[in-house]
GROMACS .gro file of N, CA, C and O in nm:
model
  392
    1MET      N    1  -8.764  15.315  -7.559
    1MET     CA    2  -8.760  15.332  -7.414
    1MET      C    3  -8.755  15.483  -7.386
    1MET      O    4  -8.670  15.554  -7.438
    2SER      N    5  -8.843  15.528  -7.300
    2SER     CA    6  -8.848  15.669  -7.266
    2SER      C    7  -8.735  15.704  -7.169
    2SER      O    8  -8.674  15.617  -7.106
    3ALA      N    9  -8.710  15.833  -7.156
    3ALA     CA   10  -8.606  15.880  -7.064
    3ALA      C   11  -8.639  15.840  -6.920
    3ALA      O   12  -8.550  15.803  -6.843
    4LEU      N   13  -8.766  15.848  -6.885
    4LEU     CA   14  -8.809  15.811  -6.749
    4LEU      C   15  -8.785  15.661  -6.725
    4LEU      O   16  -8.735  15.622  -6.619
    5GLU      N   17  -8.820  15.578  -6.822
    5GLU     CA   18  -8.799  15.434  -6.808
    5GLU      C   19  -8.650  15.402  -6.797
    5GLU      O   20  -8.610  15.317  -6.717
    6ARG      N   21  -8.569  15.472  -6.873
    6ARG     CA   22  -8.424  15.451  -6.869
    6ARG      C   23  -8.367  15.491  -6.733
    6ARG      O   24  -8.286  15.420  -6.676
    7THR      N   25  -8.414  15.603  -6.680
    7THR     CA   26  -8.370  15.649  -6.549
    7THR      C   27  -8.410  15.549  -6.441
    7THR      O   28  -8.330  15.516  -6.354
    8GLU      N   29  -8.533  15.499  -6.448
    8GLU     CA   30  -8.579  15.400  -6.350
    8GLU      C   31  -8.497  15.272  -6.360
    8GLU      O   32  -8.462  15.213  -6.259
    9LEU      N   33  -8.464  15.230  -6.481
    9LEU     CA   34  -8.383  15.111  -6.502
    9LEU      C   35  -8.243  15.130  -6.442
    9LEU      O   36  -8.192  15.042  -6.371
   10LEU      N   37  -8.183  15.246  -6.465
   10LEU     CA   38  -8.051  15.274  -6.409
   10LEU      C   39  -8.055  15.283  -6.257
   10LEU      O   40  -7.964  15.234  -6.189
   11THR      N   41  -8.160  15.342  -6.203
   11THR     CA   42  -8.176  15.351  -6.058
   11THR      C   43  -8.188  15.213  -5.996
   11THR      O   44  -8.122  15.182  -5.897
   12ASP      N   45  -8.271  15.129  -6.056
   12ASP     CA   46  -8.287  14.992  -6.005
   12ASP      C   47  -8.156  14.915  -6.012
   12ASP      O   48  -8.120  14.844  -5.917
   13ARG      N   49  -8.084  14.932  -6.121
   13ARG     CA   50  -7.956  14.863  -6.136
   13ARG      C   51  -7.854  14.913  -6.033
   13ARG      O   52  -7.782  14.834  -5.973
   14ALA      N   53  -7.849  15.044  -6.013
   14ALA     CA   54  -7.755  15.101  -5.915
   14ALA      C   55  -7.786  15.048  -5.775
   14ALA      O   56  -7.694  15.009  -5.702
   15LEU      N   57  -7.912  15.046  -5.736
   15LEU     CA   58  -7.950  14.996  -5.604
   15LEU      C   59  -7.914  14.848  -5.589
   15LEU      O   60  -7.861  14.806  -5.486
   16ARG      N   61  -7.940  14.770  -5.694
   16ARG     CA   62  -7.908  14.627  -5.688
   16ARG      C   63  -7.758  14.606  -5.674
   16ARG      O   64  -7.713  14.525  -5.593
   17LEU      N   65  -7.677  14.681  -5.749
   17LEU     CA   66  -7.533  14.667  -5.741
   17LEU      C   67  -7.479  14.709  -5.604
   17LEU      O   68  -7.390  14.644  -5.549
   18LEU      N   69  -7.534  14.816  -5.548
   18LEU     CA   70  -7.492  14.859  -5.415
   18LEU      C   71  -7.527  14.752  -5.311
   18LEU      O   72  -7.447  14.723  -5.222
   19GLN      N   73  -7.645  14.695  -5.322
   19GLN     CA   74  -7.685  14.591  -5.227
   19GLN      C   75  -7.599  14.466  -5.242
   19GLN      O   76  -7.563  14.403  -5.142
   20GLU      N   77  -7.560  14.433  -5.364
   20GLU     CA   78  -7.471  14.319  -5.385
   20GLU      C   79  -7.334  14.346  -5.325
   20GLU      O   80  -7.274  14.257  -5.262
   21ASP      N   81  -7.283  14.468  -5.342
   21ASP     CA   82  -7.153  14.503  -5.284
   21ASP      C   83  -7.157  14.501  -5.132
   21ASP      O   84  -7.062  14.456  -5.067
   22ALA      N   85  -7.267  14.548  -5.075
   22ALA     CA   86  -7.282  14.545  -4.928
   22ALA      C   87  -7.283  14.400  -4.880
   22ALA      O   88  -7.219  14.367  -4.779
   23ALA      N   89  -7.350  14.313  -4.952
   23ALA     CA   90  -7.355  14.171  -4.914
   23ALA      C   91  -7.216  14.108  -4.922
   23ALA      O   92  -7.180  14.024  -4.838
   24LYS      N   93  -7.136  14.147  -5.020
   24LYS     CA   94  -7.000  14.095  -5.031
   24LYS      C   95  -6.915  14.137  -4.911
   24LYS      O   96  -6.836  14.058  -4.859
   25ILE      N   97  -6.932  14.261  -4.867
   25ILE     CA   98  -6.858  14.308  -4.750
   25ILE      C   99  -6.901  14.229  -4.626
   25ILE      O  100  -6.818  14.186  -4.546
   26GLU      N  101  -7.032  14.210  -4.610
   26GLU     CA  102  -7.082  14.134  -4.496
   26GLU      C  103  -7.026  13.992  -4.497
   26GLU      O  104  -6.985  13.939  -4.394
   27LYS      N  105  -7.021  13.929  -4.613
   27LYS     CA  106  -6.968  13.793  -4.624
   27LYS      C  107  -6.819  13.791  -4.590
   27LYS      O  108  -6.773  13.701  -4.518
   28LEU      N  109  -6.746  13.888  -4.638
   28LEU     CA  110  -6.602  13.898  -4.609
   28LEU      C  111  -6.579  13.907  -4.459
   28LEU      O  112  -6.494  13.838  -4.403
   29ILE      N  113  -6.657  13.990  -4.392
   29ILE     CA  114  -6.642  14.008  -4.248
   29ILE      C  115  -6.678  13.879  -4.174
   29ILE      O  116  -6.608  13.838  -4.081
   30GLU      N  117  -6.785  13.813  -4.217
   30GLU     CA  118  -6.823  13.687  -4.153
   30GLU      C  119  -6.714  13.582  -4.167
   30GLU      O  120  -6.683  13.510  -4.071
   31VAL      N  121  -6.654  13.573  -4.284
   31VAL     CA  122  -6.546  13.476  -4.306
   31VAL      C  123  -6.427  13.510  -4.219
   31VAL      O  124  -6.367  13.423  -4.156
   32GLN      N  125  -6.393  13.638  -4.211
   32GLN     CA  126  -6.280  13.678  -4.128
   32GLN      C  127  -6.307  13.649  -3.980
   32GLN      O  128  -6.219  13.605  -3.908
   33MET      N  129  -6.429  13.675  -3.937
   33MET     CA  130  -6.463  13.649  -3.797
   33MET      C  131  -6.448  13.501  -3.764
   33MET      O  132  -6.403  13.464  -3.656
   34ALA      N  133  -6.485  13.418  -3.858
   34ALA     CA  134  -6.476  13.274  -3.835
   34ALA      C  135  -6.331  13.227  -3.826
   34ALA      O  136  -6.305  13.124  -3.764
   35ASN      N  137  -6.239  13.303  -3.883
   35ASN     CA  138  -6.100  13.260  -3.889
   35ASN      C  139  -6.005  13.340  -3.801
   35ASN      O  140  -5.888  13.304  -3.790
   36LEU      N  141  -6.051  13.446  -3.741
   36LEU     CA  142  -5.965  13.529  -3.656
   36LEU      C  143  -6.012  13.522  -3.511
   36LEU      O  144  -6.131  13.515  -3.484
   37THR      N  145  -5.920  13.527  -3.422
   37THR     CA  146  -5.958  13.518  -3.281
   37THR      C  147  -5.986  13.656  -3.222
   37THR      O  148  -6.046  13.667  -3.117
   38THR      N  149  -5.943  13.760  -3.287
   38THR     CA  150  -5.967  13.894  -3.233
   38THR      C  151  -5.987  13.994  -3.345
   38THR      O  152  -5.922  13.986  -3.448
   39ARG      N  153  -6.075  14.087  -3.324
   39ARG     CA  154  -6.095  14.189  -3.425
   39ARG      C  155  -5.987  14.297  -3.417
   39ARG      O  156  -5.982  14.387  -3.499
   40GLN      N  157  -5.900  14.288  -3.318
   40GLN     CA  158  -5.791  14.384  -3.305
   40GLN      C  159  -5.678  14.355  -3.404
   40GLN      O  160  -5.581  14.427  -3.410
   41CYS      N  161  -5.687  14.247  -3.476
   41CYS     CA  162  -5.587  14.210  -3.575
   41CYS      C  163  -5.573  14.324  -3.676
   41CYS      O  164  -5.673  14.368  -3.735
   42PRO      N  165  -5.451  14.374  -3.697
   42PRO     CA  166  -5.431  14.486  -3.791
   42PRO      C  167  -5.483  14.456  -3.931
   42PRO      O  168  -5.540  14.543  -3.996
   43LEU      N  169  -5.465  14.334  -3.978
   43LEU     CA  170  -5.513  14.298  -4.112
   43LEU      C  171  -5.665  14.308  -4.118
   43LEU      O  172  -5.721  14.363  -4.213
   44TYR      N  173  -5.733  14.258  -4.018
   44TYR     CA  174  -5.879  14.265  -4.012
   44TYR      C  175  -5.925  14.410  -4.016
   44TYR      O  176  -6.012  14.447  -4.094
   45GLU      N  177  -5.864  14.493  -3.933
   45GLU     CA  178  -5.903  14.634  -3.926
   45GLU      C  179  -5.878  14.705  -4.059
   45GLU      O  180  -5.959  14.785  -4.105
   46GLU      N  181  -5.764  14.673  -4.123
   46GLU     CA  182  -5.730  14.737  -4.250
   46GLU      C  183  -5.829  14.698  -4.360
   46GLU      O  184  -5.876  14.783  -4.436
   47VAL      N  185  -5.861  14.570  -4.367
   47VAL     CA  186  -5.956  14.523  -4.468
   47VAL      C  187  -6.093  14.586  -4.444
   47VAL      O  188  -6.156  14.635  -4.537
   48LEU      N  189  -6.137  14.585  -4.322
   48LEU     CA  190  -6.268  14.643  -4.290
   48LEU      C  191  -6.272  14.792  -4.323
   48LEU      O  192  -6.365  14.838  -4.390
   49ASP      N  193  -6.172  14.865  -4.279
   49ASP     CA  194  -6.168  15.009  -4.307
   49ASP      C  195  -6.167  15.038  -4.457
   49ASP      O  196  -6.239  15.125  -4.505
   50THR      N  197  -6.086  14.963  -4.531
   50THR     CA  198  -6.077  14.983  -4.676
   50THR      C  199  -6.208  14.952  -4.744
   50THR      O  200  -6.256  15.029  -4.829
   51GLN      N  201  -6.269  14.840  -4.709
   51GLN     CA  202  -6.396  14.800  -4.771
   51GLN      C  203  -6.507  14.900  -4.739
   51GLN      O  204  -6.583  14.939  -4.827
   52MET      N  205  -6.516  14.940  -4.614
   52MET     CA  206  -6.622  15.034  -4.575
   52MET      C  207  -6.601  15.171  -4.639
   52MET      O  208  -6.697  15.234  -4.684
   53TYR      N  209  -6.476  15.217  -4.644
   53TYR     CA  210  -6.450  15.347  -4.706
   53TYR      C  211  -6.486  15.341  -4.855
   53TYR      O  212  -6.556  15.430  -4.906
   54GLY      N  213  -6.438  15.238  -4.923
   54GLY     CA  214  -6.468  15.226  -5.066
   54GLY      C  215  -6.617  15.218  -5.092
   54GLY      O  216  -6.669  15.281  -5.185
   55PHE      N  217  -6.687  15.143  -5.010
   55PHE     CA  218  -6.832  15.130  -5.029
   55PHE      C  219  -6.903  15.262  -5.003
   55PHE      O  220  -6.993  15.300  -5.077
   56SER      N  221  -6.860  15.335  -4.900
   56SER     CA  222  -6.925  15.463  -4.871
   56SER      C  223  -6.902  15.561  -4.987
   56SER      O  224  -6.991  15.640  -5.019
   57ARG      N  225  -6.785  15.555  -5.051
   57ARG     CA  226  -6.758  15.642  -5.167
   57ARG      C  227  -6.845  15.601  -5.285
   57ARG      O  228  -6.893  15.684  -5.361
   58GLU      N  229  -6.865  15.471  -5.301
   58GLU     CA  230  -6.949  15.419  -5.407
   58GLU      C  231  -7.094  15.469  -5.390
   58GLU      O  232  -7.157  15.516  -5.485
   59VAL      N  233  -7.143  15.461  -5.268
   59VAL     CA  234  -7.279  15.508  -5.239
   59VAL      C  235  -7.287  15.659  -5.261
   59VAL      O  236  -7.382  15.709  -5.323
   60ASP      N  237  -7.188  15.732  -5.213
   60ASP     CA  238  -7.186  15.877  -5.230
   60ASP      C  239  -7.190  15.915  -5.378
   60ASP      O  240  -7.263  16.004  -5.419
   61PHE      N  241  -7.112  15.845  -5.460
   61PHE     CA  242  -7.110  15.872  -5.603
   61PHE      C  243  -7.248  15.848  -5.665
   61PHE      O  244  -7.298  15.931  -5.741
   62ALA      N  245  -7.312  15.736  -5.630
   62ALA     CA  246  -7.444  15.705  -5.684
   62ALA      C  247  -7.546  15.811  -5.643
   62ALA      O  248  -7.632  15.849  -5.723
   63ILE      N  249  -7.534  15.862  -5.522
   63ILE     CA  250  -7.624  15.968  -5.476
   63ILE      C  251  -7.597  16.097  -5.553
   63ILE      O  252  -7.690  16.163  -5.601
   64ARG      N  253  -7.471  16.132  -5.565
   64ARG     CA  254  -7.434  16.258  -5.629
   64ARG      C  255  -7.475  16.266  -5.775
   64ARG      O  256  -7.509  16.373  -5.825
   65ILE      N  257  -7.472  16.153  -5.846
   65ILE     CA  258  -7.512  16.157  -5.986
   65ILE      C  259  -7.662  16.132  -6.005
   65ILE      O  260  -7.712  16.133  -6.116
   66GLY      N  261  -7.731  16.113  -5.894
   66GLY     CA  262  -7.876  16.103  -5.900
   66GLY      C  263  -7.931  15.965  -5.932
   66GLY      O  264  -8.050  15.952  -5.961
   67LEU      N  265  -7.848  15.862  -5.925
   67LEU     CA  266  -7.898  15.728  -5.951
   67LEU      C  267  -7.967  15.668  -5.829
   67LEU      O  268  -8.051  15.580  -5.842
   68VAL      N  269  -7.929  15.715  -5.712
   68VAL     CA  270  -7.985  15.665  -5.587
   68VAL      C  271  -8.023  15.786  -5.502
   68VAL      O  272  -7.948  15.883  -5.496
   69SER      N  273  -8.138  15.778  -5.438
   69SER     CA  274  -8.178  15.888  -5.351
   69SER      C  275  -8.089  15.889  -5.227
   69SER      O  276  -8.032  15.787  -5.189
   70ASP      N  277  -8.080  16.005  -5.166
   70ASP     CA  278  -8.002  16.018  -5.043
   70ASP      C  279  -8.053  15.920  -4.937
   70ASP      O  280  -7.975  15.853  -4.870
   71LYS      N  281  -8.184  15.908  -4.926
   71LYS     CA  282  -8.244  15.818  -4.827
   71LYS      C  283  -8.206  15.673  -4.856
   71LYS      O  284  -8.164  15.600  -4.766
   72ASP      N  285  -8.218  15.629  -4.980
   72ASP     CA  286  -8.185  15.491  -5.014
   72ASP      C  287  -8.037  15.462  -4.989
   72ASP      O  288  -8.003  15.356  -4.935
   73GLY      N  289  -7.952  15.555  -5.026
   73GLY     CA  290  -7.809  15.537  -5.003
   73GLY      C  291  -7.776  15.526  -4.855
   73GLY      O  292  -7.700  15.436  -4.814
   74LYS      N  293  -7.834  15.614  -4.776
   74LYS     CA  294  -7.810  15.609  -4.631
   74LYS      C  295  -7.868  15.484  -4.569
   74LYS      O  296  -7.811  15.428  -4.476
   75ASP      N  297  -7.982  15.437  -4.621
   75ASP     CA  298  -8.043  15.313  -4.570
   75ASP      C  299  -7.950  15.194  -4.593
   75ASP      O  300  -7.934  15.110  -4.504
   76ILE      N  301  -7.891  15.187  -4.711
   76ILE     CA  302  -7.800  15.076  -4.742
   76ILE      C  303  -7.679  15.081  -4.649
   76ILE      O  304  -7.638  14.980  -4.591
   77LEU      N  305  -7.620  15.199  -4.635
   77LEU     CA  306  -7.504  15.214  -4.546
   77LEU      C  307  -7.540  15.183  -4.401
   77LEU      O  308  -7.465  15.115  -4.331
   78SER      N  309  -7.654  15.232  -4.357
   78SER     CA  310  -7.696  15.207  -4.218
   78SER      C  311  -7.717  15.060  -4.192
   78SER      O  312  -7.677  15.008  -4.087
   79ARG      N  313  -7.779  14.990  -4.287
   79ARG     CA  314  -7.801  14.846  -4.270
   79ARG      C  315  -7.667  14.773  -4.258
   79ARG      O  316  -7.648  14.690  -4.170
   80LEU      N  317  -7.573  14.809  -4.343
   80LEU     CA  318  -7.442  14.745  -4.338
   80LEU      C  319  -7.371  14.776  -4.206
   80LEU      O  320  -7.315  14.687  -4.142
   81GLU      N  321  -7.377  14.901  -4.163
   81GLU     CA  322  -7.314  14.939  -4.036
   81GLU      C  323  -7.378  14.866  -3.919
   81GLU      O  324  -7.309  14.824  -3.826
   82ARG      N  325  -7.511  14.850  -3.921
   82ARG     CA  326  -7.579  14.775  -3.813
   82ARG      C  327  -7.535  14.629  -3.813
   82ARG      O  328  -7.508  14.571  -3.708
   83ASN      N  329  -7.528  14.570  -3.933
   83ASN     CA  330  -7.485  14.430  -3.941
   83ASN      C  331  -7.341  14.415  -3.893
   83ASN      O  332  -7.309  14.317  -3.824
   84LEU      N  333  -7.257  14.508  -3.925
   84LEU     CA  334  -7.119  14.502  -3.879
   84LEU      C  335  -7.112  14.519  -3.727
   84LEU      O  336  -7.031  14.453  -3.661
   85ALA      N  337  -7.197  14.604  -3.673
   85ALA     CA  338  -7.200  14.622  -3.527
   85ALA      C  339  -7.241  14.492  -3.459
   85ALA      O  340  -7.185  14.456  -3.355
   86VAL      N  341  -7.337  14.421  -3.517
   86VAL     CA  342  -7.378  14.292  -3.462
   86VAL      C  343  -7.261  14.194  -3.467
   86VAL      O  344  -7.235  14.121  -3.370
   87LEU      N  345  -7.189  14.193  -3.577
   87LEU     CA  346  -7.073  14.105  -3.588
   87LEU      C  347  -6.966  14.141  -3.486
   87LEU      O  348  -6.906  14.053  -3.423
   88TYR      N  349  -6.941  14.270  -3.468
   88TYR     CA  350  -6.845  14.315  -3.367
   88TYR      C  351  -6.886  14.268  -3.228
   88TYR      O  352  -6.805  14.219  -3.150
   89GLU      N  353  -7.013  14.284  -3.198
   89GLU     CA  354  -7.062  14.245  -3.066
   89GLU      C  355  -7.044  14.095  -3.044
   89GLU      O  356  -7.001  14.052  -2.938
   90ALA      N  357  -7.075  14.016  -3.145
   90ALA     CA  358  -7.058  13.871  -3.133
   90ALA      C  359  -6.912  13.836  -3.113
   90ALA      O  360  -6.879  13.749  -3.032
   91LEU      N  361  -6.824  13.905  -3.183
   91LEU     CA  362  -6.682  13.878  -3.167
   91LEU      C  363  -6.633  13.919  -3.029
   91LEU      O  364  -6.554  13.849  -2.966
   92ASP      N  365  -6.682  14.033  -2.980
   92ASP     CA  366  -6.646  14.078  -2.845
   92ASP      C  367  -6.693  13.976  -2.741
   92ASP      O  368  -6.620  13.944  -2.648
   93GLN      N  369  -6.813  13.925  -2.756
   93GLN     CA  370  -6.866  13.826  -2.662
   93GLN      C  371  -6.786  13.696  -2.670
   93GLN      O  372  -6.758  13.635  -2.566
   94LYS      N  373  -6.745  13.659  -2.788
   94LYS     CA  374  -6.663  13.539  -2.805
   94LYS      C  375  -6.529  13.558  -2.733
   94LYS      O  376  -6.482  13.469  -2.664
   95GLY      N  377  -6.472  13.677  -2.747
   95GLY     CA  378  -6.345  13.707  -2.681
   95GLY      C  379  -6.357  13.708  -2.530
   95GLY      O  380  -6.266  13.666  -2.459
   96GLN      N  381  -6.470  13.754  -2.477
   96GLN     CA  382  -6.490  13.760  -2.332
   96GLN      C  383  -6.515  13.621  -2.274
   96GLN      O  384  -6.482  13.596  -2.159
   97SER      N  385  -6.571  13.533  -2.352
   97SER     CA  386  -6.603  13.400  -2.300
   97SER      C  387  -6.482  13.306  -2.301
   97SER      O  388  -6.486  13.201  -2.241
   98GLN      N  389  -6.376  13.348  -2.367
   98GLN     CA  390  -6.257  13.260  -2.374
   98GLN      C  391  -6.166  13.280  -2.258
   98GLN      O  392  -6.152  13.363  -2.188
   0.00000   0.00000   0.00000
């Protein structure tokens, strides 16, 4: 295996792992939304903040060591942030309708 092939393999693996971790965070938030009546719950906020911070550090590390491009890393984070915003909006609308 050439150095280029090895680098491409590591890059693909890093991107796949980051996408899997982002999906886990999205699933966690969806489960919490289904079980909590308000996003103002301190536990909800703490879990969300911790997960998002940890994930952003994970992405930053992958970018810094060159396994993921800056663009790809930001795209993954942006997608997760957009999905979380949609979840927040749905929860806000649920709270207003009650």
